[in-house]
Short mmCIF file of C-alpha atoms and ligand atoms in Angstrom, two decimals:
data_model
loop_
_atom_site.label_atom_id
_atom_site.label_comp_id
_atom_site.label_asym_id
_atom_site.label_seq_id
_atom_site.Cartn_x
_atom_site.Cartn_y
_atom_site.Cartn_z
CA MET A 214 26.88 -10.98 11.34
CA SER A 215 26.57 -8.87 14.94
CA ASN A 216 25.70 -5.33 14.84
CA MET A 217 28.60 -3.18 14.97
CA ARG A 218 26.80 -0.58 17.61
CA LYS A 219 23.85 -1.12 19.78
CA ILE A 220 21.03 0.09 18.63
CA SER A 221 20.87 2.94 21.48
CA ASP A 222 24.32 4.21 20.79
CA ILE A 223 22.76 5.41 17.02
CA ASN A 224 22.98 9.00 17.17
CA GLY A 225 19.64 10.22 17.25
CA TYR A 226 18.44 7.12 19.55
CA VAL A 227 15.30 8.99 22.15
CA GLU A 228 16.11 7.82 25.61
CA GLY A 229 13.43 6.67 28.23
CA ASN A 230 12.18 10.01 29.52
CA SER A 231 8.10 10.41 29.06
CA LYS A 232 8.37 13.90 29.85
CA TRP A 233 5.03 15.02 28.14
CA PRO A 234 5.46 18.46 25.82
CA ASP A 235 3.44 21.18 26.67
CA PHE A 236 0.02 20.79 25.39
CA ASP A 237 -3.21 19.61 26.84
CA LYS A 238 -4.05 15.98 26.20
CA LYS A 239 -6.46 13.90 24.56
CA ILE A 240 -6.54 10.34 24.74
CA CYS A 241 -7.77 8.05 21.53
CA GLU A 242 -7.77 4.75 21.28
CA GLU A 243 -7.53 2.79 17.90
CA GLY A 244 -7.90 -1.33 17.75
CA ASN A 245 -6.76 -2.13 21.42
CA VAL A 246 -4.38 0.70 22.01
CA VAL A 247 -5.44 3.98 24.19
CA PHE A 248 -2.71 6.35 23.57
CA THR A 249 -2.34 10.49 23.92
CA ILE A 250 -1.67 13.30 21.45
CA PRO A 251 -1.86 16.53 22.06
CA LYS A 252 -4.97 18.65 21.61
CA SER A 253 -6.27 20.45 18.65
CA GLU A 254 -9.07 21.64 16.63
CA ASN A 255 -8.11 19.25 14.01
CA ILE A 256 -5.54 17.41 12.68
CA TYR A 257 -3.96 20.13 10.86
CA ASP A 258 -3.64 22.11 13.33
CA ALA A 259 -1.95 19.34 15.61
CA PRO A 260 2.05 20.06 16.39
CA ILE A 261 1.97 16.10 15.57
CA PHE A 262 0.60 14.07 12.70
CA PHE A 263 -1.87 11.69 13.73
CA ASN A 264 -4.86 11.07 11.14
CA PRO A 265 -7.26 8.51 12.66
CA MET A 266 -8.87 8.21 8.94
CA MET A 267 -5.61 5.74 8.56
CA ASN A 268 -6.96 3.31 10.62
CA LEU A 269 -7.39 1.02 7.32
CA ASN A 270 -3.70 1.61 6.77
CA ARG A 271 -2.18 0.38 9.86
CA ASP A 272 -4.60 -2.13 9.56
CA LEU A 273 -3.46 -4.17 6.60
CA SER A 274 0.22 -3.75 8.03
CA ILE A 275 -0.61 -5.77 11.38
CA LEU A 276 -2.92 -8.26 9.05
CA PHE A 277 0.40 -8.88 6.94
CA THR A 278 2.90 -8.89 9.49
CA LYS A 279 1.11 -11.24 11.58
CA ASN A 280 0.33 -13.94 8.51
CA TYR A 281 4.56 -13.36 7.37
CA SER A 282 5.29 -14.09 10.69
CA GLU A 283 2.78 -17.22 11.12
CA LYS A 284 4.46 -17.76 7.56
CA ILE A 285 8.11 -17.82 8.25
CA ASN A 286 7.26 -19.31 12.08
CA ARG A 287 9.24 -16.76 13.70
CA LYS A 288 9.11 -13.43 15.19
CA LEU A 289 9.99 -10.34 12.85
CA ARG A 290 12.15 -7.15 13.53
CA ILE A 291 10.38 -4.27 12.06
CA PHE A 292 11.49 -0.79 10.76
CA GLU A 293 8.70 2.63 10.38
CA PRO A 294 10.82 5.19 9.33
CA LEU A 295 8.00 7.82 8.90
CA ALA A 296 6.69 6.46 11.92
CA GLY A 297 4.65 9.71 12.94
CA ILE A 298 3.55 9.20 16.66
CA GLY A 299 4.49 5.30 16.48
CA ILE A 300 0.62 4.04 16.30
CA ARG A 301 1.20 1.40 14.07
CA ALA A 302 4.06 -0.02 15.76
CA MET A 303 2.40 0.16 19.42
CA ARG A 304 -0.52 -1.53 18.04
CA MET A 305 1.58 -4.72 16.63
CA LEU A 306 3.04 -4.92 20.14
CA LYS A 307 -0.23 -4.88 21.64
CA GLU A 308 -2.54 -6.44 19.27
CA ILE A 309 0.04 -9.28 17.83
CA PRO A 310 3.00 -9.42 20.41
CA GLU A 311 3.75 -12.86 18.82
CA SER A 312 4.74 -11.85 15.67
CA VAL A 313 6.91 -8.84 16.78
CA GLU A 314 10.50 -8.97 18.18
CA GLU A 315 10.99 -5.38 17.82
CA ILE A 316 10.65 -2.35 16.65
CA VAL A 317 12.48 0.94 15.31
CA ILE A 318 10.35 4.25 14.53
CA SER A 319 11.73 7.53 13.63
CA ASP A 320 10.44 10.53 13.01
CA TYR A 321 12.15 14.01 12.47
CA ASN A 322 9.76 16.31 14.63
CA THR A 323 11.02 16.10 18.10
CA ILE A 324 7.16 17.11 19.60
CA THR A 325 6.25 13.83 17.64
CA ASN A 326 8.99 11.97 19.39
CA SER A 327 8.38 13.13 22.72
CA VAL A 328 4.56 12.13 22.43
CA SER A 329 6.38 8.33 21.06
CA ASN A 330 8.18 8.30 24.24
CA TYR A 331 5.64 9.27 26.56
CA ASN A 332 3.21 6.46 25.12
CA LYS A 333 6.13 4.11 25.03
CA GLU A 334 6.48 4.45 28.76
CA LYS A 335 2.62 4.28 29.27
CA LEU A 336 2.51 1.18 27.69
CA ASN A 337 5.39 -0.31 28.55
CA PHE A 338 7.29 -1.31 25.59
CA THR A 339 10.47 -0.42 26.73
CA ASN A 340 12.34 -3.45 25.54
CA ASN A 341 11.10 -3.72 22.05
CA LEU A 342 10.27 -0.26 20.65
CA HIS A 343 13.56 2.08 19.80
CA ILE A 344 12.36 5.64 18.60
CA PHE A 345 15.05 7.49 16.89
CA ASN A 346 15.14 10.93 16.18
CA ARG A 347 16.08 11.34 12.51
CA GLU A 348 15.86 12.31 8.91
CA THR A 349 15.10 9.15 7.54
CA ARG A 350 17.65 8.76 4.67
CA SER A 351 20.67 9.48 6.96
CA LEU A 352 19.31 7.15 10.01
CA THR A 353 18.80 4.56 7.51
CA LEU A 354 22.49 5.07 6.04
CA ASP A 355 23.54 4.62 9.79
CA LEU A 356 21.64 1.27 10.75
CA ALA A 357 22.80 -0.39 7.30
CA GLU A 358 26.46 0.78 8.32
CA ASN A 359 25.92 -0.54 11.37
CA LYS A 360 24.60 -4.07 10.26
CA TYR A 361 20.89 -3.87 11.23
CA LYS A 362 18.59 -5.79 9.01
CA TYR A 363 14.70 -6.01 9.12
CA ASP A 364 12.18 -8.42 8.09
CA TYR A 365 9.19 -6.04 7.26
CA ILE A 366 9.43 -2.23 6.26
CA ASP A 367 6.59 0.29 6.23
CA LEU A 368 7.07 3.21 4.44
CA ASP A 369 4.64 5.94 4.97
CA PRO A 370 5.49 9.31 3.71
CA PHE A 371 3.64 12.71 3.26
CA GLY A 372 2.95 12.10 -0.63
CA SER A 373 5.05 9.96 -2.46
CA PRO A 374 7.63 7.61 -1.11
CA SER A 375 10.02 7.58 -4.33
CA PRO A 376 12.53 10.06 -2.31
CA TYR A 377 13.30 7.19 -0.06
CA ILE A 378 12.60 4.03 -1.72
CA ASP A 379 16.49 3.56 -2.82
CA PHE A 380 17.71 3.97 0.45
CA MET A 381 15.24 0.94 1.91
CA TRP A 382 17.16 -2.29 0.10
CA PRO A 383 20.04 -2.48 2.32
CA VAL A 384 18.23 -2.45 5.67
CA LEU A 385 15.98 -5.73 4.36
CA ASN A 386 17.02 -9.23 5.18
CA SER A 387 16.75 -11.43 2.32
CA LYS A 388 12.66 -12.38 1.32
CA ALA A 389 11.55 -9.20 3.80
CA LEU A 390 8.36 -7.66 2.91
CA ILE A 391 7.56 -4.36 2.49
CA SER A 392 4.70 -2.02 2.54
CA VAL A 393 4.79 1.70 0.33
CA THR A 394 2.07 3.84 1.04
CA ALA A 395 1.69 6.92 -1.44
CA THR A 396 -0.96 10.09 -1.02
CA ASP A 397 0.13 12.19 -4.05
CA MET A 398 -3.12 10.68 -5.76
CA THR A 399 -3.67 13.70 -8.08
CA ALA A 400 -0.17 12.75 -9.29
CA LEU A 401 -0.32 9.60 -9.70
CA CYS A 402 -4.05 9.32 -11.27
CA GLY A 403 -3.16 11.80 -13.84
CA VAL A 404 -4.48 15.17 -12.46
CA TYR A 405 -0.99 16.17 -12.57
CA PRO A 406 0.75 14.20 -14.95
CA MET A 407 4.09 15.84 -15.35
CA ALA A 408 4.42 15.56 -11.99
CA CYS A 409 3.86 11.86 -11.70
CA PHE A 410 6.28 11.13 -14.54
CA ARG A 411 8.75 13.51 -12.30
CA LYS A 412 8.55 11.49 -9.51
CA TYR A 413 8.01 7.82 -10.75
CA GLY A 414 8.92 7.87 -14.15
CA GLY A 415 5.61 6.73 -15.46
CA TYR A 416 2.99 8.35 -17.40
CA PRO A 417 -0.31 8.09 -15.76
CA ILE A 418 -3.52 8.44 -16.99
CA ASN A 419 -7.05 10.37 -15.92
CA ASN A 420 -9.44 7.86 -16.75
CA GLN A 421 -11.77 4.89 -15.59
CA HIS A 422 -8.56 3.22 -15.18
CA ASN A 423 -6.76 6.11 -12.98
CA HIS A 424 -6.45 4.25 -9.46
CA GLU A 425 -5.41 0.75 -10.39
CA THR A 426 -2.86 2.56 -13.00
CA ALA A 427 -1.88 4.83 -10.12
CA ILE A 428 -1.00 1.19 -8.40
CA ARG A 429 0.66 0.20 -11.29
CA ILE A 430 3.04 3.07 -11.69
CA LEU A 431 4.09 3.06 -8.00
CA LEU A 432 5.26 -0.58 -8.33
CA GLY A 433 6.66 0.39 -11.31
CA MET A 434 9.36 2.77 -9.49
CA VAL A 435 9.64 0.29 -6.67
CA VAL A 436 10.24 -2.32 -9.25
CA ARG A 437 13.12 -0.05 -10.68
CA SER A 438 14.21 1.29 -7.67
CA ALA A 439 14.96 -2.83 -6.49
CA GLY A 440 16.32 -3.97 -9.51
CA ARG A 441 19.23 -1.11 -9.27
CA HIS A 442 20.07 -3.09 -6.17
CA GLU A 443 19.55 -6.33 -7.74
CA LYS A 444 16.65 -7.47 -6.03
CA GLY A 445 13.41 -8.65 -7.36
CA ILE A 446 9.97 -8.34 -6.03
CA THR A 447 6.54 -10.35 -5.74
CA PRO A 448 3.26 -8.10 -5.08
CA ILE A 449 0.96 -9.41 -2.57
CA PHE A 450 -1.61 -7.02 -2.02
CA SER A 451 -2.13 -3.43 -3.49
CA ILE A 452 -5.29 -1.08 -2.62
CA SER A 453 -6.04 1.99 -3.50
CA VAL A 454 -8.45 3.84 -1.08
CA ASP A 455 -9.82 7.32 0.34
CA HIS A 456 -6.85 9.75 -0.40
CA TYR A 457 -3.94 7.15 -0.88
CA ALA A 458 -2.20 3.79 -2.38
CA LYS A 459 -0.67 1.07 -0.75
CA ILE A 460 1.14 -1.80 -1.77
CA PHE A 461 2.48 -4.76 0.10
CA PHE A 462 5.31 -6.85 -1.64
CA LYS A 463 7.95 -9.22 -0.77
CA ILE A 464 11.92 -8.94 -1.61
CA GLU A 465 13.96 -11.54 -3.80
CA ASN A 466 17.96 -11.20 -4.11
CA GLY A 467 19.90 -12.08 -7.03
CA ARG A 468 20.04 -10.41 -10.81
CA GLY A 469 18.00 -12.95 -11.77
CA ARG A 470 15.05 -11.91 -10.11
CA ALA A 471 15.87 -8.52 -10.59
CA ASN A 472 15.58 -9.26 -14.36
CA LYS A 473 12.31 -11.15 -14.10
CA SER A 474 10.66 -8.50 -12.47
CA MET A 475 11.91 -6.20 -14.77
CA GLU A 476 10.29 -8.01 -17.80
CA GLN A 477 6.77 -7.25 -15.97
CA ILE A 478 7.50 -3.40 -16.77
CA GLY A 479 5.34 -2.31 -19.89
CA PHE A 480 2.79 -0.37 -20.68
CA SER A 481 -1.55 -0.40 -20.63
CA PHE A 482 -3.99 0.84 -23.53
CA THR A 483 -6.87 1.88 -22.85
CA CYS A 484 -9.62 1.49 -26.05
CA ASP A 485 -11.72 4.54 -25.90
CA ASN A 486 -14.60 3.10 -27.33
CA CYS A 487 -15.22 -0.33 -25.12
CA HIS A 488 -13.09 0.36 -22.30
CA GLU A 489 -11.23 -2.80 -22.78
CA ILE A 490 -7.79 -2.27 -21.33
CA TYR A 491 -4.51 -4.27 -22.87
CA TYR A 492 -1.47 -4.71 -20.62
CA GLU A 493 2.05 -5.04 -23.07
CA LYS A 494 5.66 -5.69 -22.71
CA ILE A 495 8.37 -2.70 -23.04
CA ASP A 496 8.47 -3.98 -26.52
CA GLY A 497 5.38 -5.46 -26.98
CA GLU A 498 3.29 -4.64 -29.95
CA ILE A 499 0.22 -2.01 -29.94
CA PRO A 500 -3.04 -3.73 -29.38
CA LYS A 501 -5.94 -3.26 -32.12
CA CYS A 502 -9.53 -2.00 -30.58
CA CYS A 503 -12.65 -0.99 -31.88
CA GLY A 504 -11.84 2.97 -30.38
CA GLU A 505 -8.44 4.97 -30.01
CA LEU A 506 -6.16 3.89 -27.57
CA GLN A 507 -5.17 5.90 -24.54
CA LYS A 508 -1.47 5.31 -23.12
CA ALA A 509 -0.21 4.93 -19.75
CA GLY A 510 3.56 3.92 -18.45
CA PRO A 511 5.81 2.41 -18.09
CA LEU A 512 4.09 0.93 -15.17
CA TRP A 513 3.92 -2.84 -13.55
CA ILE A 514 1.64 -5.21 -15.91
CA GLY A 515 1.79 -8.03 -13.51
CA LYS A 516 -0.20 -8.90 -10.68
CA LEU A 517 -1.39 -7.18 -7.97
CA PHE A 518 -1.79 -9.67 -4.98
CA ASP A 519 -0.72 -13.29 -4.34
CA LYS A 520 -3.88 -15.44 -4.03
CA ASP A 521 -2.44 -17.26 -0.88
CA TRP A 522 -1.64 -14.43 0.95
CA CYS A 523 -4.97 -13.13 0.48
CA GLU A 524 -6.71 -15.89 1.43
CA ARG A 525 -4.70 -16.08 4.33
CA GLY A 526 -5.52 -12.20 5.48
CA LEU A 527 -9.27 -13.39 4.99
CA LYS A 528 -8.85 -16.32 7.15
CA SER A 529 -6.96 -14.14 9.71
CA LEU A 530 -9.61 -11.46 9.60
CA GLU A 531 -11.78 -14.15 10.97
CA THR A 532 -10.14 -13.76 14.63
CA MET A 533 -8.27 -10.52 14.27
CA LYS A 534 -11.53 -7.80 15.03
CA LEU A 535 -9.49 -5.08 13.02
CA PRO A 536 -11.22 -1.57 13.03
CA SER A 537 -11.55 -2.02 9.24
CA GLU A 538 -12.26 -5.60 8.90
CA LYS A 539 -15.01 -5.59 6.55
CA ARG A 540 -13.63 -2.78 4.01
CA ILE A 541 -10.29 -4.88 3.87
CA ALA A 542 -12.50 -8.08 3.38
CA LYS A 543 -13.17 -6.82 0.05
CA GLN A 544 -10.55 -6.05 -1.39
CA LEU A 545 -9.02 -9.49 0.31
CA LEU A 546 -11.56 -10.95 -2.11
CA GLU A 547 -10.21 -9.03 -5.40
CA GLY A 548 -7.32 -10.07 -4.84
CA VAL A 549 -8.22 -14.20 -4.36
CA ASN A 550 -10.17 -13.27 -7.41
CA GLU A 551 -7.72 -11.53 -9.57
CA GLU A 552 -6.21 -13.79 -11.79
CA ASP A 553 -9.57 -14.72 -13.27
CA LEU A 554 -10.74 -11.43 -13.38
CA LYS A 555 -8.82 -9.14 -15.59
CA GLY A 556 -11.51 -7.42 -17.11
CA PHE A 557 -11.96 -3.69 -15.40
CA PHE A 558 -14.96 -1.55 -16.48
CA GLN A 559 -16.17 1.68 -14.53
CA ILE A 560 -19.73 1.35 -15.52
CA SER A 561 -21.28 4.62 -15.19
CA LYS A 562 -18.48 6.51 -17.34
CA LEU A 563 -18.73 3.50 -20.17
CA CYS A 564 -22.65 4.10 -19.99
CA LYS A 565 -22.27 7.52 -20.24
CA LYS A 566 -19.57 7.32 -23.20
CA LEU A 567 -22.37 4.87 -25.03
CA LYS A 568 -24.83 7.45 -23.80
CA ILE A 569 -27.58 5.08 -22.51
CA SER A 570 -28.91 4.47 -19.31
CA GLN A 571 -27.49 2.98 -16.80
CA PRO A 572 -28.67 -0.34 -15.21
CA SER A 573 -28.75 -1.70 -12.00
CA PHE A 574 -25.73 -3.48 -10.91
CA THR A 575 -28.28 -6.61 -10.09
CA ASP A 576 -29.15 -6.87 -13.27
CA LEU A 577 -26.06 -6.31 -14.99
CA PHE A 578 -24.72 -9.21 -12.65
CA SER A 579 -27.29 -11.55 -13.25
CA LYS A 580 -27.24 -11.19 -17.69
CA ILE A 581 -23.27 -11.63 -17.14
CA ASP A 582 -23.78 -14.62 -15.01
CA GLU A 583 -26.42 -15.76 -17.35
CA GLU A 584 -24.12 -15.43 -20.37
CA GLY A 585 -21.28 -17.73 -18.33
CA PHE A 586 -18.95 -15.00 -16.89
CA LYS A 587 -17.85 -13.95 -13.48
CA VAL A 588 -18.27 -10.63 -11.85
CA ILE A 589 -17.23 -8.63 -9.06
CA ARG A 590 -17.35 -5.18 -7.54
CA SER A 591 -14.19 -3.64 -7.43
CA GLN A 592 -12.80 -1.81 -4.61
CA PHE A 593 -10.24 -0.13 -6.35
CA LYS A 594 -12.94 2.85 -7.59
CA ASP A 595 -16.58 3.67 -6.93
CA GLN A 596 -18.85 2.29 -9.44
CA VAL A 597 -16.43 -0.56 -10.87
CA ILE A 598 -16.74 -3.80 -11.96
CA ARG A 599 -13.88 -6.81 -12.18
CA THR A 600 -14.75 -9.67 -14.87
CA ASN A 601 -14.10 -12.03 -17.45
CA ILE A 602 -16.30 -10.82 -20.30
CA SER A 603 -14.71 -9.00 -23.08
CA GLY A 604 -15.31 -5.01 -23.09
CA ARG A 605 -17.20 -5.66 -26.86
CA LYS A 606 -19.44 -8.62 -25.16
CA LEU A 607 -20.48 -5.54 -22.06
CA VAL A 608 -21.42 -2.98 -24.08
CA LYS A 609 -23.94 -5.35 -26.11
CA ILE A 610 -25.02 -6.70 -22.42
CA LEU A 611 -25.10 -2.63 -21.19
CA LYS A 612 -27.01 -1.77 -24.83
CA GLU A 613 -29.26 -4.92 -24.23
CA LEU A 614 -30.63 -3.61 -20.82
CA ALA A 615 -31.29 -0.11 -21.84
CA GLU A 616 -33.49 -0.79 -24.69
CA LYS A 617 -35.78 -3.20 -21.86
C1 LIG B 173 2.56 10.63 7.13
S1 LIG B 173 2.87 10.33 8.55
C2 LIG B 173 3.04 9.19 9.14
C3 LIG B 173 2.22 8.67 9.21
C4 LIG B 173 2.41 7.03 10.60
N1 LIG B 173 2.55 6.42 9.69
C5 LIG B 173 1.08 6.98 11.23
O1 LIG B 173 0.42 5.81 10.87
O2 LIG B 173 0.47 7.67 11.61
C6 LIG B 173 4.56 10.82 7.69
C7 LIG B 173 5.53 11.63 8.82
O3 LIG B 173 7.05 11.79 8.69
C8 LIG B 173 7.68 12.53 9.12
N2 LIG B 173 8.79 12.81 8.12
C9 LIG B 173 8.74 13.55 7.18
N3 LIG B 173 9.33 13.65 6.07
C10 LIG B 173 10.47 12.87 7.31
C11 LIG B 173 11.90 12.73 6.87
N4 LIG B 173 12.37 12.78 5.85
N5 LIG B 173 12.79 12.05 7.80
C12 LIG B 173 12.10 12.00 8.99
N6 LIG B 173 10.95 12.19 9.15
C13 LIG B 173 10.14 12.38 7.91
C14 LIG B 173 6.44 13.47 9.16
O4 LIG B 173 7.20 14.47 10.82
C15 LIG B 173 5.43 12.45 9.79
O5 LIG B 173 5.08 12.72 11.43
#
């Protein structure tokens, strides 16, 4: 179906006029893009938002956009509705032009728009980058009304994505890819449980599992929103890193798909003695273990990664030269191994709980290996392992190593 109005006729379109706002300039570089931002003492004093520390977040978007385009063998139409100065989009156009048809970016800050427009013209993205000065939700409604659809949406707000997610489904193509970032980690990780419950509809837990639980609560919120629009989701990659959580997932249309995703909503239970974690469906039985159980949710109890996407990601990293390549590779490796390694233990906390000294990871890993189990370090949290050994067996090994 053709669009009802030309994109540049939609309200808030920022026309080509590269007038620089009234600030000193600073030249920056990220990936293959050299761009200009207003000079400031630090990122918090700046009149625009640009955080160089988020380059890993942008690298991931570039990696999965490339892989998705290769999978479906065509260029993608992309929408980033909270784009800041649009560096993610400009990097995509420069670093993976073969994967991108066009990108729409928007931000309600007018100085931000002028900076984006200046860089757009300097970098010569005049045909395939469209900038809007609009509030996210009202722009998305306008795009939907004019029949615009996108293959990839990247939602990167300050704080929680919950206020925006319901608006995204109507502008997504069937089988589209979405990425959602959340930076309100104090809520999601259980420091402020009521804030988490209010924003995400899931009760968090502030223990060794809190970062993985944060991802699962975020996915739970997304699944329920998708379900309201008769869509199901499949997570392909998840990460909790620095001060944020980011998930990538594919959507599929239909009530059946939506119901299937809803079946993966449930609760987690962590044993406060051996730290084993159990996932149960919403109507499942409460498990039994050797200690008291701490409950979190409702949350997503399904897989957090798609093995094939993670393997492809690792392969692409070999040729892409992304700034955060090494950290991304570790998380992709965790994704490749997810199915085998369901156990997730923070060794420092477990040893503290057991009142024993902590062994070296080398000793622990060789002992687990000797016993015939697999183990890797997790990127979700410091001092955490992923393994297929049970909590009780792990406790036995830790006690033996402490006695040596
Ligand atoms: C976290 S920053 C985005 C960073 C950007 N994605 C990047 O990679 O650099 C969030 C941006 O959204 C803008 N923003 C916040 N709320 C908005 C809203 N409701 N509508 C439009 N823009 C909004 C802010 O001005 C800010 O530039």
